[in-house]
CSV table of C-alpha atoms in Angstrom, one decimal:
chain,number,residue,atom,x,y,z
A,1,MET,CA,-1.5,-10.1,-54.5
A,2,ALA,CA,-4.4,-12.4,-54.7
A,3,THR,CA,-3.9,-16.1,-54.7
A,4,GLU,CA,-4.5,-18.3,-57.7
A,5,GLN,CA,-6.9,-20.4,-55.7
A,6,GLU,CA,-9.4,-17.5,-55.5
A,7,LYS,CA,-11.9,-17.7,-58.3
A,8,VAL,CA,-13.4,-14.5,-59.6
A,9,VAL,CA,-16.3,-14.3,-62.1
A,10,ILE,CA,-16.9,-11.2,-64.1
A,11,VAL,CA,-20.3,-11.3,-65.7
A,12,GLY,CA,-20.2,-9.2,-68.9
A,13,GLN,CA,-17.0,-8.7,-70.9
A,14,GLY,CA,-17.7,-5.4,-72.5
A,15,TYR,CA,-16.3,-1.9,-72.0
A,16,VAL,CA,-16.7,-2.2,-68.2
A,17,GLY,CA,-16.3,-5.9,-67.5
A,18,LEU,CA,-13.3,-6.7,-69.6
A,19,PRO,CA,-11.0,-4.1,-67.9
A,20,VAL,CA,-12.1,-5.5,-64.5
A,21,ALA,CA,-11.4,-9.1,-65.6
A,22,ILE,CA,-8.0,-8.3,-67.0
A,23,ARG,CA,-7.0,-6.3,-63.9
A,24,ALA,CA,-8.2,-9.0,-61.6
A,25,ASN,CA,-6.1,-11.5,-63.6
A,26,GLU,CA,-3.0,-9.2,-63.4
A,27,VAL,CA,-3.1,-9.1,-59.6
A,28,GLY,CA,-3.3,-12.9,-59.4
A,29,TYR,CA,-6.9,-13.9,-59.3
A,30,ASN,CA,-8.2,-16.9,-61.3
A,31,VAL,CA,-10.7,-15.2,-63.5
A,32,VAL,CA,-13.7,-16.4,-65.5
A,33,GLY,CA,-15.1,-13.8,-67.9
A,34,VAL,CA,-18.7,-14.6,-68.9
A,35,ASP,CA,-20.6,-13.1,-71.8
A,36,VAL,CA,-23.7,-14.2,-73.6
A,37,ASP,CA,-22.3,-12.7,-76.9
A,38,LYS,CA,-20.6,-15.7,-78.5
A,39,ARG,CA,-18.9,-13.5,-81.0
A,40,ARG,CA,-17.2,-11.6,-78.2
A,41,ILE,CA,-16.1,-14.8,-76.5
A,42,ASP,CA,-14.7,-16.1,-79.8
A,43,ASP,CA,-12.7,-12.9,-80.1
A,44,LEU,CA,-11.4,-13.0,-76.6
A,45,GLN,CA,-10.3,-16.7,-76.9
A,46,ALA,CA,-8.5,-15.7,-80.1
A,47,GLY,CA,-6.7,-12.8,-78.4
A,48,ARG,CA,-8.7,-10.1,-80.4
A,49,SER,CA,-9.7,-7.2,-78.3
A,50,TYR,CA,-12.8,-5.1,-79.1
A,51,VAL,CA,-12.2,-2.7,-76.2
A,52,ASP,CA,-9.8,0.1,-77.1
A,53,ASP,CA,-8.3,0.3,-73.6
A,54,ILE,CA,-7.3,-3.4,-73.7
A,55,SER,CA,-4.7,-4.3,-76.3
A,56,ASN,CA,-4.4,-7.6,-78.0
A,57,SER,CA,-1.0,-8.1,-76.3
A,58,THR,CA,-2.7,-7.6,-72.9
A,59,LEU,CA,-5.3,-10.2,-73.8
A,60,GLU,CA,-2.5,-12.6,-74.9
A,61,ALA,CA,-0.7,-12.1,-71.5
A,62,ALA,CA,-3.9,-13.0,-69.7
A,63,ALA,CA,-4.3,-16.1,-71.7
A,64,ARG,CA,-0.7,-17.1,-71.1
A,65,SER,CA,-1.2,-16.8,-67.4
A,66,GLY,CA,-3.6,-19.7,-67.5
A,67,ARG,CA,-5.9,-17.8,-65.1
A,68,TYR,CA,-8.3,-16.1,-67.6
A,69,LEU,CA,-11.1,-18.1,-69.1
A,70,PRO,CA,-13.5,-16.3,-71.5
A,71,THR,CA,-16.7,-18.3,-71.7
A,72,ALA,CA,-20.4,-18.2,-72.6
A,73,ASP,CA,-21.1,-21.3,-70.4
A,74,TYR,CA,-22.2,-20.6,-66.8
A,75,ALA,CA,-21.1,-24.1,-65.8
A,76,ASP,CA,-17.5,-22.7,-65.9
A,77,ILE,CA,-18.3,-20.5,-62.9
A,78,ALA,CA,-18.8,-23.3,-60.4
A,79,GLY,CA,-17.1,-22.8,-57.1
A,80,PHE,CA,-16.6,-19.1,-57.5
A,81,ASP,CA,-15.4,-17.0,-54.5
A,82,LEU,CA,-16.4,-13.6,-55.8
A,83,ALA,CA,-18.6,-12.4,-58.7
A,84,VAL,CA,-18.9,-9.0,-60.3
A,85,ILE,CA,-22.0,-8.2,-62.4
A,86,THR,CA,-21.2,-5.6,-65.2
A,87,VAL,CA,-24.1,-6.1,-67.6
A,88,PRO,CA,-26.0,-3.4,-69.5
A,89,THR,CA,-28.9,-1.6,-67.9
A,90,PRO,CA,-30.6,0.1,-70.9
A,91,LEU,CA,-33.8,1.9,-71.2
A,92,SER,CA,-36.8,0.1,-72.8
A,93,GLU,CA,-39.4,2.5,-74.0
A,94,SER,CA,-38.0,5.1,-71.6
A,95,LEU,CA,-38.3,2.6,-68.6
A,96,PRO,CA,-35.3,0.9,-66.8
A,97,ASP,CA,-34.6,-2.5,-68.2
A,98,LEU,CA,-33.0,-4.6,-65.4
A,99,SER,CA,-33.5,-8.0,-67.2
A,100,TYR,CA,-29.8,-8.5,-67.7
A,101,ILE,CA,-29.1,-8.0,-64.0
A,102,GLU,CA,-32.0,-10.4,-63.2
A,103,GLU,CA,-30.7,-13.1,-65.6
A,104,SER,CA,-27.2,-12.8,-64.3
A,105,ALA,CA,-28.3,-13.0,-60.6
A,106,ARG,CA,-30.4,-16.2,-61.4
A,107,SER,CA,-27.4,-17.8,-63.1
A,108,LEU,CA,-25.0,-16.9,-60.3
A,109,ALA,CA,-27.4,-18.1,-57.6
A,110,LEU,CA,-27.3,-21.6,-59.0
A,111,HIS,CA,-23.5,-21.7,-58.2
A,112,LEU,CA,-23.5,-19.5,-55.1
A,113,LYS,CA,-21.7,-21.1,-52.1
A,114,PRO,CA,-21.4,-20.1,-48.5
A,115,GLY,CA,-18.8,-17.4,-48.0
A,116,ALA,CA,-18.9,-16.1,-51.6
A,117,THR,CA,-19.3,-12.4,-52.5
A,118,VAL,CA,-21.5,-10.9,-55.2
A,119,ILE,CA,-20.9,-7.3,-56.3
A,120,LEU,CA,-23.1,-5.3,-58.7
A,121,GLU,CA,-21.4,-2.7,-60.9
A,122,SER,CA,-24.1,-2.0,-63.4
A,123,THR,CA,-25.6,1.5,-63.2
A,124,THR,CA,-29.1,1.5,-61.7
A,125,TYR,CA,-31.5,3.3,-59.3
A,126,PRO,CA,-30.9,3.4,-55.5
A,127,GLY,CA,-32.2,0.2,-53.9
A,128,THR,CA,-31.5,-2.2,-56.7
A,129,THR,CA,-28.8,-4.2,-54.9
A,130,GLU,CA,-30.8,-4.8,-51.7
A,131,GLU,CA,-34.3,-4.9,-53.2
A,132,LEU,CA,-33.7,-6.8,-56.5
A,133,LEU,CA,-30.3,-8.5,-56.6
A,134,VAL,CA,-30.1,-10.0,-53.1
A,135,PRO,CA,-33.6,-11.5,-53.1
A,136,ILE,CA,-32.9,-13.3,-56.4
A,137,LEU,CA,-29.6,-14.6,-55.1
A,138,GLU,CA,-31.3,-15.8,-51.9
A,139,ALA,CA,-34.2,-17.5,-53.7
A,140,GLY,CA,-32.0,-19.3,-56.2
A,141,SER,CA,-29.4,-20.5,-53.8
A,142,GLY,CA,-31.3,-21.1,-50.6
A,143,LEU,CA,-28.7,-19.0,-48.8
A,144,LYS,CA,-29.2,-15.9,-46.7
A,145,ALA,CA,-27.4,-12.7,-47.5
A,146,GLY,CA,-25.3,-11.3,-44.6
A,147,ARG,CA,-25.3,-14.7,-42.9
A,148,ASP,CA,-24.2,-17.1,-45.7
A,149,PHE,CA,-22.9,-14.9,-48.4
A,150,TYR,CA,-21.8,-11.2,-48.9
A,151,ALA,CA,-23.1,-8.6,-51.3
A,152,GLY,CA,-22.4,-5.0,-52.3
A,153,TYR,CA,-22.4,-2.4,-55.0
A,154,SER,CA,-19.5,-0.5,-56.6
A,155,PRO,CA,-20.4,1.9,-59.5
A,156,GLU,CA,-18.2,1.6,-62.6
A,157,ARG,CA,-16.2,4.7,-63.5
A,158,ILE,CA,-14.7,3.5,-66.8
A,159,ASP,CA,-13.8,6.4,-69.1
A,160,PRO,CA,-12.9,4.8,-72.4
A,161,GLY,CA,-9.9,6.4,-74.1
A,162,ASN,CA,-8.8,8.3,-71.0
A,163,LYS,CA,-5.0,7.9,-70.8
A,164,THR,CA,-4.7,9.7,-67.4
A,165,TRP,CA,-7.5,8.3,-65.4
A,166,GLY,CA,-7.7,4.6,-66.2
A,167,PHE,CA,-9.3,1.8,-64.2
A,168,VAL,CA,-6.4,1.6,-61.7
A,169,GLU,CA,-6.0,5.3,-61.2
A,170,THR,CA,-9.6,6.2,-60.7
A,171,PRO,CA,-10.9,6.0,-57.1
A,172,LYS,CA,-13.5,3.2,-56.7
A,173,VAL,CA,-16.6,3.8,-54.6
A,174,VAL,CA,-17.5,0.7,-52.6
A,175,SER,CA,-20.3,-0.5,-50.4
A,176,GLY,CA,-21.8,-3.5,-48.7
A,177,ILE,CA,-25.2,-4.6,-47.4
A,178,ASP,CA,-23.5,-4.9,-44.0
A,179,ALA,CA,-20.1,-4.3,-42.4
A,180,ALA,CA,-18.7,-7.7,-43.3
A,181,SER,CA,-19.8,-7.4,-46.9
A,182,LEU,CA,-18.2,-3.9,-47.2
A,183,GLU,CA,-15.0,-5.4,-45.9
A,184,LYS,CA,-15.1,-8.1,-48.6
A,185,VAL,CA,-15.9,-5.6,-51.4
A,186,GLN,CA,-13.2,-3.1,-50.3
A,187,GLN,CA,-10.6,-5.9,-50.0
A,188,PHE,CA,-11.3,-7.0,-53.5
A,189,TYR,CA,-11.1,-3.6,-55.2
A,190,GLY,CA,-8.3,-2.6,-52.9
A,191,ARG,CA,-6.2,-5.1,-54.8
A,192,LEU,CA,-7.3,-3.8,-58.2
A,193,VAL,CA,-7.1,0.0,-57.8
A,194,ASN,CA,-5.1,2.7,-56.1
A,195,GLN,CA,-7.8,4.1,-53.9
A,196,THR,CA,-11.2,2.9,-52.6
A,197,VAL,CA,-13.9,5.2,-51.2
A,198,ALA,CA,-16.4,3.5,-48.8
A,199,VAL,CA,-19.9,4.7,-48.3
A,200,SER,CA,-22.5,3.5,-45.8
A,201,SER,CA,-24.8,1.4,-47.9
A,202,PRO,CA,-25.4,0.3,-51.5
A,203,LYS,CA,-28.1,3.0,-51.9
A,204,GLU,CA,-25.5,5.8,-51.5
A,205,ALA,CA,-23.1,4.1,-53.9
A,206,GLU,CA,-25.9,3.7,-56.5
A,207,LEU,CA,-26.9,7.3,-56.1
A,208,THR,CA,-23.2,8.4,-56.4
A,209,LYS,CA,-23.1,7.0,-60.0
A,210,LEU,CA,-26.3,8.7,-60.9
A,211,LEU,CA,-25.2,12.0,-59.4
A,212,GLU,CA,-22.0,12.0,-61.3
A,213,ASN,CA,-23.6,11.4,-64.7
A,214,THR,CA,-26.7,13.6,-64.0
A,215,PHE,CA,-24.2,16.5,-63.2
A,216,ARG,CA,-22.5,16.0,-66.6
A,217,HIS,CA,-25.8,15.5,-68.4
A,218,VAL,CA,-27.3,18.8,-67.1
A,219,ASN,CA,-24.2,20.8,-67.8
A,220,ILE,CA,-23.9,19.5,-71.3
A,221,ALA,CA,-27.5,20.3,-71.9
A,222,LEU,CA,-26.8,23.9,-70.7
A,223,VAL,CA,-24.0,24.4,-73.2
A,224,ASN,CA,-25.9,22.7,-76.0
A,225,GLU,CA,-28.8,25.1,-75.6
A,226,LEU,CA,-26.4,28.0,-75.3
A,227,ALA,CA,-24.7,26.9,-78.6
A,228,ILE,CA,-28.1,27.0,-80.4
A,229,TYR,CA,-28.9,30.5,-79.2
A,230,ALA,CA,-25.4,31.8,-79.5
A,231,HIS,CA,-25.3,30.8,-83.2
A,232,GLN,CA,-28.6,32.6,-83.8
A,233,LEU,CA,-27.3,35.7,-82.0
A,234,GLY,CA,-24.1,35.6,-84.0
A,235,VAL,CA,-21.9,34.9,-80.9
A,236,ASN,CA,-19.0,32.5,-80.9
A,237,ILE,CA,-19.9,30.0,-78.1
A,238,TRP,CA,-16.6,28.2,-78.3
A,239,GLU,CA,-14.6,31.4,-77.7
A,240,ALA,CA,-16.9,32.3,-74.7
A,241,ILE,CA,-16.4,28.8,-73.2
A,242,ASP,CA,-12.6,29.1,-73.6
A,243,ALA,CA,-12.6,32.5,-71.9
A,244,ALA,CA,-14.8,31.3,-69.1
A,245,SER,CA,-12.5,28.4,-68.5
A,246,THR,CA,-9.7,30.8,-67.5
A,247,LYS,CA,-11.6,31.5,-64.3
A,248,PRO,CA,-9.7,29.4,-61.7
A,249,PHE,CA,-12.7,28.8,-59.4
A,250,GLY,CA,-16.5,28.4,-59.7
A,251,PHE,CA,-16.5,27.1,-63.3
A,252,MET,CA,-16.0,23.8,-65.0
A,253,LYS,CA,-15.6,23.4,-68.7
A,254,PHE,CA,-18.3,21.6,-70.7
A,255,THR,CA,-18.5,21.8,-74.5
A,256,PRO,CA,-21.5,21.4,-76.9
A,257,GLY,CA,-21.8,18.6,-79.4
A,258,PRO,CA,-24.2,16.7,-81.6
A,259,GLY,CA,-25.9,15.0,-78.7
A,260,VAL,CA,-24.9,12.6,-75.9
A,261,GLY,CA,-24.2,8.9,-76.1
A,262,GLY,CA,-22.7,5.8,-74.6
A,263,HIS,CA,-24.0,3.6,-71.8
A,264,CYS,CA,-24.2,6.4,-69.2
A,265,LEU,CA,-25.5,9.9,-70.1
A,266,PRO,CA,-28.5,9.0,-72.3
A,267,VAL,CA,-29.6,6.4,-69.7
A,268,ASP,CA,-28.4,7.0,-66.1
A,269,PRO,CA,-30.2,10.3,-65.3
A,270,SER,CA,-33.4,8.7,-66.5
A,271,TYR,CA,-33.0,5.9,-63.9
A,272,LEU,CA,-32.9,8.6,-61.2
A,273,SER,CA,-35.9,10.4,-62.7
A,274,TRP,CA,-37.9,7.2,-62.9
A,275,GLN,CA,-37.2,6.3,-59.3
A,276,VAL,CA,-38.1,9.7,-58.1
A,277,ARG,CA,-41.4,9.5,-60.0
A,278,ARG,CA,-42.1,6.0,-58.9
A,279,LYS,CA,-41.3,6.4,-55.2
A,280,LEU,CA,-42.1,10.0,-54.6
A,281,GLY,CA,-44.6,10.9,-57.3
A,282,GLN,CA,-42.5,13.9,-58.3
A,283,ASN,CA,-40.9,15.0,-61.6
A,284,PHE,CA,-37.2,15.5,-61.6
A,285,ARG,CA,-37.4,18.6,-63.8
A,286,PHE,CA,-33.7,19.2,-64.3
A,287,VAL,CA,-33.2,15.7,-65.7
A,288,GLU,CA,-36.3,15.8,-67.9
A,289,LEU,CA,-35.3,19.2,-69.3
A,290,ALA,CA,-31.7,18.0,-70.0
A,291,ASN,CA,-33.1,14.9,-71.7
A,292,ASP,CA,-35.2,17.1,-74.0
A,293,ILE,CA,-32.3,19.3,-75.0
A,294,ASN,CA,-29.7,16.6,-75.5
A,295,ASP,CA,-32.1,14.2,-77.3
A,296,HIS,CA,-32.9,16.9,-79.9
A,297,MET,CA,-29.3,17.9,-80.7
A,298,PRO,CA,-29.3,15.5,-83.7
A,299,ASP,CA,-32.4,17.4,-85.0
A,300,TYR,CA,-30.5,20.6,-84.7
A,301,VAL,CA,-27.5,19.2,-86.6
A,302,VAL,CA,-29.9,18.2,-89.4
A,303,GLN,CA,-31.3,21.7,-89.4
A,304,ARG,CA,-27.9,23.2,-89.7
A,305,LEU,CA,-26.9,20.9,-92.5
A,306,MET,CA,-30.2,21.8,-94.3
A,307,LEU,CA,-29.4,25.5,-94.1
A,308,MET,CA,-25.8,24.9,-95.3
A,309,LEU,CA,-27.0,22.9,-98.3
A,310,ASN,CA,-29.7,25.5,-99.1
A,311,LYS,CA,-26.8,27.9,-99.8
A,312,LYS,CA,-25.7,25.6,-102.6
A,313,GLN,CA,-29.3,25.4,-103.9
A,314,ARG,CA,-29.5,21.7,-102.7
A,315,SER,CA,-31.7,19.8,-100.4
A,316,ILE,CA,-30.9,17.0,-98.0
A,317,SER,CA,-32.8,14.6,-100.3
A,318,GLY,CA,-30.5,13.4,-103.0
A,319,SER,CA,-27.4,14.8,-101.3
A,320,THR,CA,-24.4,12.7,-100.3
A,321,ILE,CA,-23.4,13.5,-96.7
A,322,LEU,CA,-20.1,12.4,-95.2
A,323,LEU,CA,-20.2,11.6,-91.5
A,324,VAL,CA,-16.8,11.8,-89.9
A,325,GLY,CA,-16.7,9.7,-86.7
A,326,LEU,CA,-19.6,7.7,-85.5
A,327,ALA,CA,-18.6,6.5,-82.0
A,328,TYR,CA,-20.1,8.5,-79.1
A,329,LYS,CA,-16.6,9.3,-77.8
A,330,LYS,CA,-13.3,10.0,-79.4
A,331,ASN,CA,-10.7,7.2,-79.6
A,332,THR,CA,-13.2,4.5,-78.8
A,333,GLY,CA,-15.4,2.1,-80.9
A,334,ASP,CA,-18.4,2.5,-78.6
A,335,ILE,CA,-21.4,3.3,-80.7
A,336,ARG,CA,-24.0,2.5,-78.0
A,337,GLU,CA,-26.7,5.3,-77.9
A,338,SER,CA,-24.4,7.5,-80.0
A,339,PRO,CA,-26.1,10.6,-81.4
A,340,SER,CA,-24.8,9.6,-84.8
A,341,LEU,CA,-27.4,6.8,-84.8
A,342,ARG,CA,-30.3,9.2,-84.5
A,343,LEU,CA,-28.7,11.5,-87.0
A,344,ILE,CA,-28.3,8.7,-89.5
A,345,GLU,CA,-32.0,7.8,-89.0
A,346,LEU,CA,-33.1,11.4,-89.6
A,347,LEU,CA,-30.9,11.9,-92.7
A,348,LEU,CA,-31.9,8.6,-94.3
A,349,ASP,CA,-35.6,9.4,-93.7
A,350,ALA,CA,-34.9,12.7,-95.4
A,351,GLY,CA,-33.5,11.0,-98.5
A,352,ALA,CA,-29.8,11.5,-98.0
A,353,THR,CA,-27.1,9.2,-99.2
A,354,LEU,CA,-24.7,8.6,-96.3
A,355,ILE,CA,-21.0,7.7,-96.3
A,356,ALA,CA,-19.0,7.5,-93.1
A,357,VAL,CA,-15.5,7.2,-91.6
A,358,ASP,CA,-14.8,5.4,-88.4
A,359,ASP,CA,-12.1,2.7,-88.1
A,360,HIS,CA,-12.9,2.1,-84.4
A,361,ILE,CA,-16.4,0.6,-84.9
A,362,GLU,CA,-16.7,-3.2,-84.9
A,363,SER,CA,-17.9,-4.4,-88.4
A,364,HIS,CA,-21.0,-6.1,-87.0
A,365,ARG,CA,-22.0,-2.9,-85.2
A,366,TRP,CA,-21.7,-0.7,-88.3
A,367,PRO,CA,-25.1,1.1,-88.9
A,368,ALA,CA,-27.2,-0.1,-91.8
A,369,GLY,CA,-27.7,2.2,-94.7
A,370,VAL,CA,-24.3,3.8,-94.4
A,371,GLN,CA,-21.4,3.1,-96.7
A,372,GLN,CA,-18.0,2.8,-94.9
A,373,VAL,CA,-15.3,4.9,-96.6
A,374,VAL,CA,-11.8,6.3,-95.9
A,375,LEU,CA,-11.1,9.9,-95.3
A,376,ASP,CA,-9.3,11.1,-98.3
A,377,GLU,CA,-9.6,13.7,-101.0
A,378,ALA,CA,-11.6,11.5,-103.4
A,379,THR,CA,-14.1,10.7,-100.6
A,380,ILE,CA,-14.6,14.3,-99.7
A,381,ALA,CA,-14.9,15.3,-103.3
A,382,ALA,CA,-17.8,12.8,-103.7
A,383,ALA,CA,-19.7,14.4,-100.9
A,384,ASP,CA,-22.0,17.5,-101.0
A,385,ILE,CA,-21.4,18.2,-97.4
A,386,ALA,CA,-19.5,16.8,-94.4
A,387,VAL,CA,-20.1,16.8,-90.6
A,388,LEU,CA,-17.5,16.1,-88.0
A,389,LEU,CA,-19.2,14.1,-85.2
A,390,THR,CA,-16.3,12.4,-83.4
A,391,ASP,CA,-12.8,13.8,-83.4
A,392,HIS,CA,-10.7,10.6,-83.2
A,393,ASP,CA,-7.0,11.2,-83.0
A,394,ASP,CA,-6.4,9.0,-86.0
A,395,LEU,CA,-8.5,11.2,-88.3
A,396,ASP,CA,-6.5,13.5,-90.6
A,397,LEU,CA,-8.8,16.5,-90.5
A,398,SER,CA,-6.5,18.6,-92.6
A,399,VAL,CA,-8.0,17.0,-95.7
A,400,LEU,CA,-11.4,18.4,-94.6
A,401,ALA,CA,-10.0,21.7,-93.7
A,402,THR,CA,-8.3,22.2,-97.1
A,403,SER,CA,-11.2,21.0,-99.2
A,404,ALA,CA,-13.9,23.1,-100.8
A,405,VAL,CA,-16.7,20.9,-99.5
A,406,PRO,CA,-18.9,22.6,-96.8
A,407,VAL,CA,-18.2,21.2,-93.3
A,408,LEU,CA,-20.2,21.4,-90.1
A,409,ASP,CA,-17.7,21.0,-87.3
A,410,THR,CA,-19.5,20.0,-84.1
A,411,LYS,CA,-16.2,19.7,-82.2
A,412,ASN,CA,-14.5,23.0,-82.9
A,413,LYS,CA,-11.4,21.3,-84.5
A,414,MET,CA,-11.0,23.2,-87.8
A,415,ARG,CA,-10.7,26.7,-89.2
A,416,ALA,CA,-11.6,27.7,-92.7
A,417,GLU,CA,-14.1,29.8,-94.6
A,418,HIS,CA,-16.1,26.8,-95.7
A,419,ILE,CA,-16.4,25.4,-92.2
A,420,GLU,CA,-19.2,26.2,-89.8
A,421,ARG,CA,-19.1,25.4,-86.1
A,422,LEU,CA,-22.0,24.1,-84.1
């Protein structure tokens, strides 16, 4: 167990940072959770969780411990022993946006003391820790990395909603800028998770994260493109995938969907592609092809909805379309980069009236132009067509399956004559 005298700062209290903060509190650290979103801090201070994997009761237990302080004021981090940066690294006009890392590093540098450790968790390209983070910390603090303070990188592996592989159960890849830094980083995470996996430098750790998500991105693109052509050929892609999954070696199951979303798949592979182009002058063709396929899946969904409405002598314009599930992943409220957002944009531009069901989405993140409804017979009867985008467990899909309204099922969850699968 950690001692209460050890002060840990977690910068970013979102889907990645909050689980780290709560776990660090549970093992005995004195934790300060920093976030620039005042609304989030207000919720945390009131014991209201916006992260599905962290319950209100868990938050309340952290508050009762007296060792968890949610704050928007960097003055509260003074004297920290260890800091973890878990801020977003989005794309801005298809280019990596590292401004959140830079701002966090500058703020931490003002309070950095000899002997402290700074760890980056945010997904980024190989070289960021040593070439961007460390120089900012040194310039702002007057200290020298490796001599006065420690630094390292440990990629996040949070899988929201996964009941089997949570933060504690998932092995944690760790690295340091030198042997002493690696020891500090591994010691910290060794108290938080069941297993750590050390690599030789932050570059390997940074590439590990990009490799994991590029692997998923490329394979999802493969089955998405297969789904399009299988439908045109009159072949049941879902049955073929299930059959292939019976092979006990050499195959891993991936399923098609309306696109990819969240803070990883739409972003991480592009970081790797950008770095390859910037450093080597080469195109990472697999990533760029996967981006093209996955980015256009919402367009394919619109095409399928249009064809289904044509059978009723209707157009998208003037039709009421029910969207079932908006989050990028089932049983979470994370709508970041969700394919539903692009689908909403396309359908609104085409003149549709949109109604949607998703109790997981925070009210201030609900998309504009979409009426929030409940999934019941009256709602379904008011729609001209419905599309299942996210198969949350709390959705009663039987009311869709027994209705007469045409349904496009992008998750292969229902069977009925009026239901078409992706």
